[in-house]
Short mmCIF file of N, CA, C and O in Angstrom, two decimals:
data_model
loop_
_atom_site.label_atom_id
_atom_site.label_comp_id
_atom_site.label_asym_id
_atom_site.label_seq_id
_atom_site.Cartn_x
_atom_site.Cartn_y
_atom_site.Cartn_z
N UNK A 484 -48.81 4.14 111.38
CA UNK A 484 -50.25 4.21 111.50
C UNK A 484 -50.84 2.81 111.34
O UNK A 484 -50.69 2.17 110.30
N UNK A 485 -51.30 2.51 112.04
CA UNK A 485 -52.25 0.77 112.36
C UNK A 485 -53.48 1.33 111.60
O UNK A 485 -54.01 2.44 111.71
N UNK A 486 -53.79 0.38 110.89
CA UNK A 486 -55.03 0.07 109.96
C UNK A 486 -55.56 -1.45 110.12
O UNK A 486 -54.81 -2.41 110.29
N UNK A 487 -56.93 -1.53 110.02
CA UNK A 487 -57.47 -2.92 110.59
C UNK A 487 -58.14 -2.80 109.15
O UNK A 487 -58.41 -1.70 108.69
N UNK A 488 -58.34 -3.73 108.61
CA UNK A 488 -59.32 -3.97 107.43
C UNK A 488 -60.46 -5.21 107.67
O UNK A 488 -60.27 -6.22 106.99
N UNK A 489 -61.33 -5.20 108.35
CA UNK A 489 -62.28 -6.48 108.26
C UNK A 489 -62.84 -6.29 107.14
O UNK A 489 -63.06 -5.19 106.64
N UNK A 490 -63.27 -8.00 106.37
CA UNK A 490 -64.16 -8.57 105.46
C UNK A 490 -64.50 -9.81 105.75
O UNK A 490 -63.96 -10.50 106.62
N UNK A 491 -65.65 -10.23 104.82
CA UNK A 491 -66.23 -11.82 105.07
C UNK A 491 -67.40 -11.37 105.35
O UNK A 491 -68.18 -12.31 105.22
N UNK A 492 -68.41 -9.59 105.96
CA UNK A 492 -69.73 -10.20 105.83
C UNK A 492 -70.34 -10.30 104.91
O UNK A 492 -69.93 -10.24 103.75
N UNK A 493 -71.76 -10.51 105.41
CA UNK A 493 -72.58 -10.67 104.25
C UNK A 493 -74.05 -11.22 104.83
O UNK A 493 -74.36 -11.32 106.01
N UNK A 494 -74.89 -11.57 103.59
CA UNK A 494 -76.11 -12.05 104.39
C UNK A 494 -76.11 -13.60 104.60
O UNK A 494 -75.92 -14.28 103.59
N UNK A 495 -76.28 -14.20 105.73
CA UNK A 495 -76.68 -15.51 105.47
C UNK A 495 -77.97 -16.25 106.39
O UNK A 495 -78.65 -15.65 107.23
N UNK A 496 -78.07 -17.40 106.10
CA UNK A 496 -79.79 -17.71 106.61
C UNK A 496 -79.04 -18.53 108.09
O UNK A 496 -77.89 -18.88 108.37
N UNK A 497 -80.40 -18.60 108.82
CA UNK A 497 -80.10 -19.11 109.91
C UNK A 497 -79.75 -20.05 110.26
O UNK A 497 -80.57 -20.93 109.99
N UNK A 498 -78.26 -20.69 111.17
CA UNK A 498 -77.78 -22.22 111.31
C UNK A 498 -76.62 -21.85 110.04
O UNK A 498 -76.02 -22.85 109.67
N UNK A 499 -76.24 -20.57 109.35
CA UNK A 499 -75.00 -21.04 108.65
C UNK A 499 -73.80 -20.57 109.01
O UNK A 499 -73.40 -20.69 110.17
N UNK A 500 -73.19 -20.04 108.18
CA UNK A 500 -71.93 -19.35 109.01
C UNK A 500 -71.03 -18.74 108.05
O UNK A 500 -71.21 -18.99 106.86
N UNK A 501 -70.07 -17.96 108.41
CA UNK A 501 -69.67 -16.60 107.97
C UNK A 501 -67.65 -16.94 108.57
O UNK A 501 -67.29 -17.76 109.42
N UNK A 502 -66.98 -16.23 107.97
CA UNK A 502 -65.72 -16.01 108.27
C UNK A 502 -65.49 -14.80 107.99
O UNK A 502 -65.57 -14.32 106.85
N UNK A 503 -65.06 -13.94 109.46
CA UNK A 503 -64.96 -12.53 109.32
C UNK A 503 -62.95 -12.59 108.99
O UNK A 503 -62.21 -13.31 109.67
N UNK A 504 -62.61 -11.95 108.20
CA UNK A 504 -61.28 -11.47 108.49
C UNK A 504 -60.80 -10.45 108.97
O UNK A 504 -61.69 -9.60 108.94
N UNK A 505 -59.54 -9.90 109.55
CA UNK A 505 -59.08 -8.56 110.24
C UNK A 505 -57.56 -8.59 109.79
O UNK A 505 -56.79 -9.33 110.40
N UNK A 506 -57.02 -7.70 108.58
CA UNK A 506 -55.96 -7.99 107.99
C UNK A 506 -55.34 -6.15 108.68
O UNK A 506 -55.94 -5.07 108.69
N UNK A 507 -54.29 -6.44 109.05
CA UNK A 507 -53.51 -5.41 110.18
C UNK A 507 -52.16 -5.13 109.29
O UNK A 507 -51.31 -5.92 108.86
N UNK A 508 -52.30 -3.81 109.18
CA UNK A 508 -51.00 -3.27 108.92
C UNK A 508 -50.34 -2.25 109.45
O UNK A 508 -51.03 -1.73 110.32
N UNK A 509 -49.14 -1.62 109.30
CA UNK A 509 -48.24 -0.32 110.34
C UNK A 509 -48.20 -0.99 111.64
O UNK A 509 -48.04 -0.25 112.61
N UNK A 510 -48.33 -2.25 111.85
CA UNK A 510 -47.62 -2.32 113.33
C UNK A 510 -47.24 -4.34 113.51
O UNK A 510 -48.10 -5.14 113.15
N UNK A 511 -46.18 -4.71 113.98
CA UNK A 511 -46.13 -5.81 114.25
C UNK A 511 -46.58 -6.15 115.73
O UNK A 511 -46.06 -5.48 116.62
N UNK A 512 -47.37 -6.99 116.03
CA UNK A 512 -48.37 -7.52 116.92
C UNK A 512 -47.46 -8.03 118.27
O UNK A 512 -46.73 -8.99 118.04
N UNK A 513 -47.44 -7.47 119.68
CA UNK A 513 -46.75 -8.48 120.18
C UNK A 513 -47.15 -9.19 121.36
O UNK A 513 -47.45 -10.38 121.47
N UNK A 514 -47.07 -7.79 122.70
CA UNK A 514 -48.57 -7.93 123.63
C UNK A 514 -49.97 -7.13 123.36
O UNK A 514 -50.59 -6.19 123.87
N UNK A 515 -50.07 -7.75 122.61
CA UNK A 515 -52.27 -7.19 122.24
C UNK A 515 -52.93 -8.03 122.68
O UNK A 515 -52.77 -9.10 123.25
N UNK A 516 -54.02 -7.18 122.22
CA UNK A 516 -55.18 -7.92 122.16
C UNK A 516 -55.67 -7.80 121.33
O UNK A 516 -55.62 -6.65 120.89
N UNK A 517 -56.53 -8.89 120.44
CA UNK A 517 -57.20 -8.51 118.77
C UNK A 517 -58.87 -9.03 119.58
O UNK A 517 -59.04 -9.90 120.43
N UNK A 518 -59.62 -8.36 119.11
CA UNK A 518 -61.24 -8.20 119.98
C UNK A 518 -61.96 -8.25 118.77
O UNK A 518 -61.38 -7.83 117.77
N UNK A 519 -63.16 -8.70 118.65
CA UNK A 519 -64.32 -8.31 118.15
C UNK A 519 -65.29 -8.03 118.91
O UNK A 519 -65.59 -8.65 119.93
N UNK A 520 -65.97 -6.83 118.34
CA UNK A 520 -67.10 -6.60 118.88
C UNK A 520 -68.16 -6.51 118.10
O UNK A 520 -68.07 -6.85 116.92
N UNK A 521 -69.66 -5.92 118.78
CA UNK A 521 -70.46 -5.94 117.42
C UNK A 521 -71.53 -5.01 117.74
O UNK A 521 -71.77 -5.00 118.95
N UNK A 522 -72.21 -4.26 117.08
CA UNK A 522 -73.33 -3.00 117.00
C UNK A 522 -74.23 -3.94 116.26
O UNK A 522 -74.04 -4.87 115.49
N UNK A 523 -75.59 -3.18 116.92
CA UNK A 523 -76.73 -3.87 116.57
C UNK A 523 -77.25 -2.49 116.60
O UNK A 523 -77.55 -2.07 115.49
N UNK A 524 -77.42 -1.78 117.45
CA UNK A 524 -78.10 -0.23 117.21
C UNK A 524 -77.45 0.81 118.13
O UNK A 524 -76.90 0.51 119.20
N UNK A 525 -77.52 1.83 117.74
CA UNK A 525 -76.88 3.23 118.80
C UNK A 525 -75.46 2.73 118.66
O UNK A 525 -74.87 2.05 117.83
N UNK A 526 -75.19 3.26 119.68
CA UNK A 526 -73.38 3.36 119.88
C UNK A 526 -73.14 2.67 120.64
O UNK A 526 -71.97 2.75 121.02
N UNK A 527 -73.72 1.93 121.12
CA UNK A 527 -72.93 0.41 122.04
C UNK A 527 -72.35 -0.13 121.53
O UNK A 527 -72.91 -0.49 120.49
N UNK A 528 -70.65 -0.75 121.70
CA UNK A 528 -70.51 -1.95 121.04
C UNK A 528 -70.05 -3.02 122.07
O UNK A 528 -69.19 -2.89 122.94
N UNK A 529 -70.95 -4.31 121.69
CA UNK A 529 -70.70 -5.37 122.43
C UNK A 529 -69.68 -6.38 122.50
O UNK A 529 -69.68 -7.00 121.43
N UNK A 530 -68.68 -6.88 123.41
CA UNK A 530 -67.91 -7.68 123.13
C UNK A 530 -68.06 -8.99 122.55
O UNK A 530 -69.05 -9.66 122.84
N UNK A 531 -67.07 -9.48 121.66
CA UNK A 531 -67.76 -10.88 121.16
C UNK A 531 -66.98 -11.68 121.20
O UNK A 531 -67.54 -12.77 121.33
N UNK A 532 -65.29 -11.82 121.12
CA UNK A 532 -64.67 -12.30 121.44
C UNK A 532 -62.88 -12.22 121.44
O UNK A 532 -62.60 -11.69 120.37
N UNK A 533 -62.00 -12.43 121.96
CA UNK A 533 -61.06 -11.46 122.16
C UNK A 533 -60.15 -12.47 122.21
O UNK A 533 -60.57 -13.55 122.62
N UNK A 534 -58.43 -12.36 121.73
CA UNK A 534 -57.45 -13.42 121.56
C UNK A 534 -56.55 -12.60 122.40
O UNK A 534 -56.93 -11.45 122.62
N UNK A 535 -55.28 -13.02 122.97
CA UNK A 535 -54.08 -12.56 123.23
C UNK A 535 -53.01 -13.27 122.18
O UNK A 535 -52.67 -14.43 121.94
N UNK A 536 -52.70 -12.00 121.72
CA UNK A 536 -51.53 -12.36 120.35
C UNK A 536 -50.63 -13.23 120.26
O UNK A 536 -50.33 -13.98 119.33
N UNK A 537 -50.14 -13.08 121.42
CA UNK A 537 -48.74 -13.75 121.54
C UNK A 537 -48.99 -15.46 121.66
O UNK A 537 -48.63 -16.38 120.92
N UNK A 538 -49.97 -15.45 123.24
CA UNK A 538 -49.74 -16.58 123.80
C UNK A 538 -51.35 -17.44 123.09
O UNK A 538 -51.53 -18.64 123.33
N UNK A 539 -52.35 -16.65 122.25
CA UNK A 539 -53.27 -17.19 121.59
C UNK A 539 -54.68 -17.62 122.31
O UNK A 539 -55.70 -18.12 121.83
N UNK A 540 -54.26 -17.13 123.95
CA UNK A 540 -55.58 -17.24 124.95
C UNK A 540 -56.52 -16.71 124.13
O UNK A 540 -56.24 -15.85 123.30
N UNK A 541 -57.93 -17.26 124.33
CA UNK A 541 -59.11 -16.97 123.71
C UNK A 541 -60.40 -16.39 124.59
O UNK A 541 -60.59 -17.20 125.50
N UNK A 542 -61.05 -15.66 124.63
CA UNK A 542 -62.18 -15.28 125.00
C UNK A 542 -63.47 -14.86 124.73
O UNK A 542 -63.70 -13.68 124.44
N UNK A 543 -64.26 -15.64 124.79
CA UNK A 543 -65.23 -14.91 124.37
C UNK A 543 -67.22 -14.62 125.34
O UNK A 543 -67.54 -14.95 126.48
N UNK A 544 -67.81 -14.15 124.61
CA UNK A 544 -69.06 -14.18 125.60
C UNK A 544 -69.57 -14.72 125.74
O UNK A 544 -69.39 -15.66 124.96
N UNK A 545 -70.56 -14.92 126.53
CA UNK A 545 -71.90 -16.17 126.76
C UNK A 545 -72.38 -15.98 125.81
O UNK A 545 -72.48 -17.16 125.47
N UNK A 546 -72.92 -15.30 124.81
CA UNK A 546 -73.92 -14.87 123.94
C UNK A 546 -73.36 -16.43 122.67
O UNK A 546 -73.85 -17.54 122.50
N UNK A 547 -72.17 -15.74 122.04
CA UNK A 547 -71.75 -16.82 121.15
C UNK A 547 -70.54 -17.95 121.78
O UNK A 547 -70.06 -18.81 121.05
N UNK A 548 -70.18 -17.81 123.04
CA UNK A 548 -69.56 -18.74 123.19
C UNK A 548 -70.19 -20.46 122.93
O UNK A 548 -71.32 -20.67 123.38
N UNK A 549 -69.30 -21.90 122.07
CA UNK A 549 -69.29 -22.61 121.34
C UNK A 549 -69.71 -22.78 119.78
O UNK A 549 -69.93 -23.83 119.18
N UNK A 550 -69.75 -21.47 119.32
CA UNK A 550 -70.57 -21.35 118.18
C UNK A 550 -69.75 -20.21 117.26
O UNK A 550 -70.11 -19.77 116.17
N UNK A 551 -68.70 -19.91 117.91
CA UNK A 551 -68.04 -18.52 117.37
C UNK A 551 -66.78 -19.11 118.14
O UNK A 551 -66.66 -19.46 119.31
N UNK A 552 -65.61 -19.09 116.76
CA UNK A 552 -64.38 -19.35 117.03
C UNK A 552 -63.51 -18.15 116.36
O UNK A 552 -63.53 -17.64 115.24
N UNK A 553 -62.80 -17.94 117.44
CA UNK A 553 -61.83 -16.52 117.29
C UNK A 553 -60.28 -17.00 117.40
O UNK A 553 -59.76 -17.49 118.41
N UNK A 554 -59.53 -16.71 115.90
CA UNK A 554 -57.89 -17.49 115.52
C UNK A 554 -57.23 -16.05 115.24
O UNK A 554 -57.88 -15.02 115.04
N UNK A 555 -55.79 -16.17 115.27
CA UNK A 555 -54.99 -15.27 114.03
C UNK A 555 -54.29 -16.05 113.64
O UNK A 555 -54.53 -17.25 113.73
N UNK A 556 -53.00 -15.47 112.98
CA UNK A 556 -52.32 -15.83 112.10
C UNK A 556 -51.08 -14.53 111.95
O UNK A 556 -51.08 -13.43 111.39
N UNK A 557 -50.12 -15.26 112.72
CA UNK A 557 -49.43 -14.21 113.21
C UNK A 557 -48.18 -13.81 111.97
O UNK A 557 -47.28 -13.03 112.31
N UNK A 558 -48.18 -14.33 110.66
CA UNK A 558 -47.49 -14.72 109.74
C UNK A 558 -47.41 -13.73 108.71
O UNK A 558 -46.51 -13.21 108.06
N UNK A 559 -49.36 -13.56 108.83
CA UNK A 559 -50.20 -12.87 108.09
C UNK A 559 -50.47 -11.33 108.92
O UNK A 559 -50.85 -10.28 108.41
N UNK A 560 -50.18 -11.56 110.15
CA UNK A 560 -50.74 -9.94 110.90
C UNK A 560 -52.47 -10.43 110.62
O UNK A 560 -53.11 -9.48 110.17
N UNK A 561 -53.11 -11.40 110.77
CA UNK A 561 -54.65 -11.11 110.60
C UNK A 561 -55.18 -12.38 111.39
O UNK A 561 -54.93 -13.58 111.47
N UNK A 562 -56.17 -11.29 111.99
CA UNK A 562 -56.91 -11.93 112.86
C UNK A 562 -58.41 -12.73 112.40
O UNK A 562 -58.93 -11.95 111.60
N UNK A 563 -59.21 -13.78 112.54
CA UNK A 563 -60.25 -14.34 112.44
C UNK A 563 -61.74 -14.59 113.51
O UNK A 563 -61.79 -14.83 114.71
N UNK A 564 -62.61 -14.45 112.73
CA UNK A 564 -64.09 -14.91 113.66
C UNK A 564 -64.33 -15.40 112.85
O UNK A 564 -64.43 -14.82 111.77
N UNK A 565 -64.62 -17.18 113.04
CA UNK A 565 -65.35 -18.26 111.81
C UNK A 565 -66.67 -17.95 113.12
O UNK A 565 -66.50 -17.66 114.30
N UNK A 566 -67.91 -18.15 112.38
CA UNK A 566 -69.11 -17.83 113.24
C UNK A 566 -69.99 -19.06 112.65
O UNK A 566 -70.29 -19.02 111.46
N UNK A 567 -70.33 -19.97 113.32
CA UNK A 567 -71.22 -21.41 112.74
C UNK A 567 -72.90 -20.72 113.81
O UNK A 567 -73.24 -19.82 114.59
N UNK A 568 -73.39 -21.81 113.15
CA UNK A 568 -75.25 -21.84 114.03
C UNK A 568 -75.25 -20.50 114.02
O UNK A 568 -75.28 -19.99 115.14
N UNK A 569 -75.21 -19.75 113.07
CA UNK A 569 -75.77 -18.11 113.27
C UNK A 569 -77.10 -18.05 113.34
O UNK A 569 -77.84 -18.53 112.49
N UNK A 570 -77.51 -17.42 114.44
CA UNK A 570 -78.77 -16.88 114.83
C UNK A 570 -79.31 -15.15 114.20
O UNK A 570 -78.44 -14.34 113.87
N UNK A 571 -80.54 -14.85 114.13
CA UNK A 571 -80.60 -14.01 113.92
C UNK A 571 -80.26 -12.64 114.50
O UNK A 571 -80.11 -11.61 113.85
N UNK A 572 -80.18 -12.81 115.81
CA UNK A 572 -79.96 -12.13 116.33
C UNK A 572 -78.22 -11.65 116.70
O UNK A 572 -77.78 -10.64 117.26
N UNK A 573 -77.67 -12.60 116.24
CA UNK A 573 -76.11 -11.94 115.77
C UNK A 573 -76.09 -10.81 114.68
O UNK A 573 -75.05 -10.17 114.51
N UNK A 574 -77.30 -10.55 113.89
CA UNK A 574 -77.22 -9.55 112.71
C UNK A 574 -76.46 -8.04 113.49
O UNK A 574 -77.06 -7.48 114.40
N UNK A 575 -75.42 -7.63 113.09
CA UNK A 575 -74.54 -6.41 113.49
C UNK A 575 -73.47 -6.13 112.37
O UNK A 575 -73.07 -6.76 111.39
N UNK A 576 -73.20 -5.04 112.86
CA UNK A 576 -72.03 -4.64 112.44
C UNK A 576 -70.96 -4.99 112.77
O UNK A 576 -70.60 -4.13 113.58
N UNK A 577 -70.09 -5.82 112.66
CA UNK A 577 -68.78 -6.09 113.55
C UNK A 577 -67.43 -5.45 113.53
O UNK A 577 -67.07 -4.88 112.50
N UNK A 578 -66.83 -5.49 114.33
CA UNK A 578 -65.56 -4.65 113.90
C UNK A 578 -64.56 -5.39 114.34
O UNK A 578 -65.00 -6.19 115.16
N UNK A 579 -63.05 -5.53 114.13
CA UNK A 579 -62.36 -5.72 115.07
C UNK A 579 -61.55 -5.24 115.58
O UNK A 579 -60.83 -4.89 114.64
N UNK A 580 -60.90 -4.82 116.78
CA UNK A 580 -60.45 -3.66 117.31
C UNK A 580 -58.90 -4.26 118.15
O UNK A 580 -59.21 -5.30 118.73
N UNK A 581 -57.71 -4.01 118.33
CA UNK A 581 -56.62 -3.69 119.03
C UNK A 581 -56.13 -3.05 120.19
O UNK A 581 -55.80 -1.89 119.97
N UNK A 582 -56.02 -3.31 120.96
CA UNK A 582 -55.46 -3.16 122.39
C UNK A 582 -53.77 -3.46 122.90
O UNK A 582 -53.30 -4.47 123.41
N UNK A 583 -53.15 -2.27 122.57
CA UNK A 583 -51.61 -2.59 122.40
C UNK A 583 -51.25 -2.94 123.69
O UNK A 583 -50.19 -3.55 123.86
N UNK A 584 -52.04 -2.61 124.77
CA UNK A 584 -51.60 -3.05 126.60
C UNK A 584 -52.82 -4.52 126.82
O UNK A 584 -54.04 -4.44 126.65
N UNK A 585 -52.16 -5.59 127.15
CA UNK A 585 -53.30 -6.64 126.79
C UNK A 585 -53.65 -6.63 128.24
O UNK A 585 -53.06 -7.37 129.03
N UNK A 586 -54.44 -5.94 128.56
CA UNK A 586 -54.46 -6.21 130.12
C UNK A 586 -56.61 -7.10 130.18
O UNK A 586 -57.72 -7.00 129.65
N UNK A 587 -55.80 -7.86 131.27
CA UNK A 587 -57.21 -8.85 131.33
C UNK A 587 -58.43 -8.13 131.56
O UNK A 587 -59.43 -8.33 130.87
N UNK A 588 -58.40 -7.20 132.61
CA UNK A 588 -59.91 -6.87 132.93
C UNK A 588 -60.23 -5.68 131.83
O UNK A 588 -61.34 -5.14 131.81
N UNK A 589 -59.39 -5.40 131.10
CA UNK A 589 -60.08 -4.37 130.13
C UNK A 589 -60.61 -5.04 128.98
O UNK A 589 -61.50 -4.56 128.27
N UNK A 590 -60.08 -6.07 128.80
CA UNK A 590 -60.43 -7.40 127.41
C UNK A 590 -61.96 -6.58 126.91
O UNK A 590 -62.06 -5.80 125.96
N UNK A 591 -62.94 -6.96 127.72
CA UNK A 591 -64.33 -6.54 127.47
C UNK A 591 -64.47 -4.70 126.95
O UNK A 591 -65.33 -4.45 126.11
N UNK A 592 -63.89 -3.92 127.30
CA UNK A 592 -64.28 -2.79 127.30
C UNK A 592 -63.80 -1.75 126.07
O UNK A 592 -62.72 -1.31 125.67
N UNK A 593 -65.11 -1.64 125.75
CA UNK A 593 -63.89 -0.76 124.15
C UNK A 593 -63.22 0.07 124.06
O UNK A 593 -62.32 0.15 123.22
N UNK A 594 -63.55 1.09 125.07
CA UNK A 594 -62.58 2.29 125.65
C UNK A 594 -61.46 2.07 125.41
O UNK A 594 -60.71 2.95 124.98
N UNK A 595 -61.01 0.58 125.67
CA UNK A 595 -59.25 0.34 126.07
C UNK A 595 -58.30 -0.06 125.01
O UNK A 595 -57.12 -0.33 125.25
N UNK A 596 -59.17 -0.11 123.03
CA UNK A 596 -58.96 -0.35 122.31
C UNK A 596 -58.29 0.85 121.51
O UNK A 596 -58.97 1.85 121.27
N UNK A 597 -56.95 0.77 121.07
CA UNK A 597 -56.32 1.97 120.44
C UNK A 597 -56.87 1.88 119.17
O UNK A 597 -57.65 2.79 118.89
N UNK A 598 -56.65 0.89 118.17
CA UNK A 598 -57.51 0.96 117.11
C UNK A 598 -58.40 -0.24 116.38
O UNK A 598 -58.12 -1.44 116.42
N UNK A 599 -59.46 0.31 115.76
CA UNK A 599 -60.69 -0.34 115.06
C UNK A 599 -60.34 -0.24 113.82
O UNK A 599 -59.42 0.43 113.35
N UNK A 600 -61.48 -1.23 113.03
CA UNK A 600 -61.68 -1.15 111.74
C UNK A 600 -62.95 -0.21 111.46
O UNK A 600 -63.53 0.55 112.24
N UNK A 601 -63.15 -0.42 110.40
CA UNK A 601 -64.33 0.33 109.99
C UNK A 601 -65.62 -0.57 109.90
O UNK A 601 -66.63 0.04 109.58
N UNK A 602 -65.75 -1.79 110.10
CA UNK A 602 -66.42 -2.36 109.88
C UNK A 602 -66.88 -3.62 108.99
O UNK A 602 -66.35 -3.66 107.88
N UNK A 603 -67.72 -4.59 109.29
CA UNK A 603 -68.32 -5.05 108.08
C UNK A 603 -69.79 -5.81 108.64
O UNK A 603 -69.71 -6.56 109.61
N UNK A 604 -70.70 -5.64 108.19
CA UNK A 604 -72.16 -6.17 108.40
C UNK A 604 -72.71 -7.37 108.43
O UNK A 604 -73.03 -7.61 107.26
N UNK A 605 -72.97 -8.19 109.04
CA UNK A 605 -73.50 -9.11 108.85
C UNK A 605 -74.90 -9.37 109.56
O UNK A 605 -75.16 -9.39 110.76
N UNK A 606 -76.01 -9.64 108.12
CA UNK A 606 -77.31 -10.35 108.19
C UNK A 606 -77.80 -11.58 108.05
O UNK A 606 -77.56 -12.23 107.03
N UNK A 607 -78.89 -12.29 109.55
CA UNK A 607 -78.76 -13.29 109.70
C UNK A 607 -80.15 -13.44 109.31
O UNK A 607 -80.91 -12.74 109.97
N UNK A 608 -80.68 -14.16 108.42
CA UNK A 608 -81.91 -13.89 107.85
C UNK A 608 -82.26 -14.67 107.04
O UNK A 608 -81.41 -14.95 106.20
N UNK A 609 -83.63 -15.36 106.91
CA UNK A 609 -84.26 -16.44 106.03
C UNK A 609 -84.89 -15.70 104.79
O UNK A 609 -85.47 -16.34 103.91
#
């Protein structure tokens, strides 16, 4: 059974920055994909940025792309989002989610994610 554990949010003011963690257990990592995404309201969740395990390709969106850096740590099984110049409007819920078939055009889509975490919140706020 795969379990994702994210931590690191929290509140912080605008222009600072946050380190989300995603600590993975019941499965060793080989072709995935480790994703974050993020809820702001309803049941959408938006992509935010996405690694391939193995070979460490990185992706992420226009929204935070240069401002949001996405690592793992394949040693550890855990994945990272360091998030700098936080805007307010990054305030969400984030999660990070697993994709055991790393296939490119699904990267974005959450459907294609076998498993999530539960979460952790982060407020961007003066």
């Amino acid at each position: 059974q795969v379990q994702l554990a994210e931590s690191g949010g929290g509140l912080v003011q605008p222009g600072g920055s946050l380190r989300l963690s995603c600590e993975a257990s019941g499965r060793t990592f080989s072709n995935d994909h480790m994703a974050w995404f993020r809820r702001t309201s309803g049941d959408e969740r938006e992509f935010v940025a996405g690694i391939r395990w193995m070979g460490g390709h990185t992706y992420y969106s226009d929204s935070v792309k240069g401002r949001f850096t996405i690592s793992r740590d394949k040693a550890k099984n855990t994945g990272y989002l360091q998030m700098s110049s936080l805007k307010p409007e990054d305030t969400a819920v984030y999660y990070c989610a697993v994709n055991p078939r790393a296939i490119l055009s699904t990267l974005r889509t959450p459907g294609a994610y076998d498993y999530w975490g539960q979460g952790t919140r982060v407020t961007v706020s003066s």
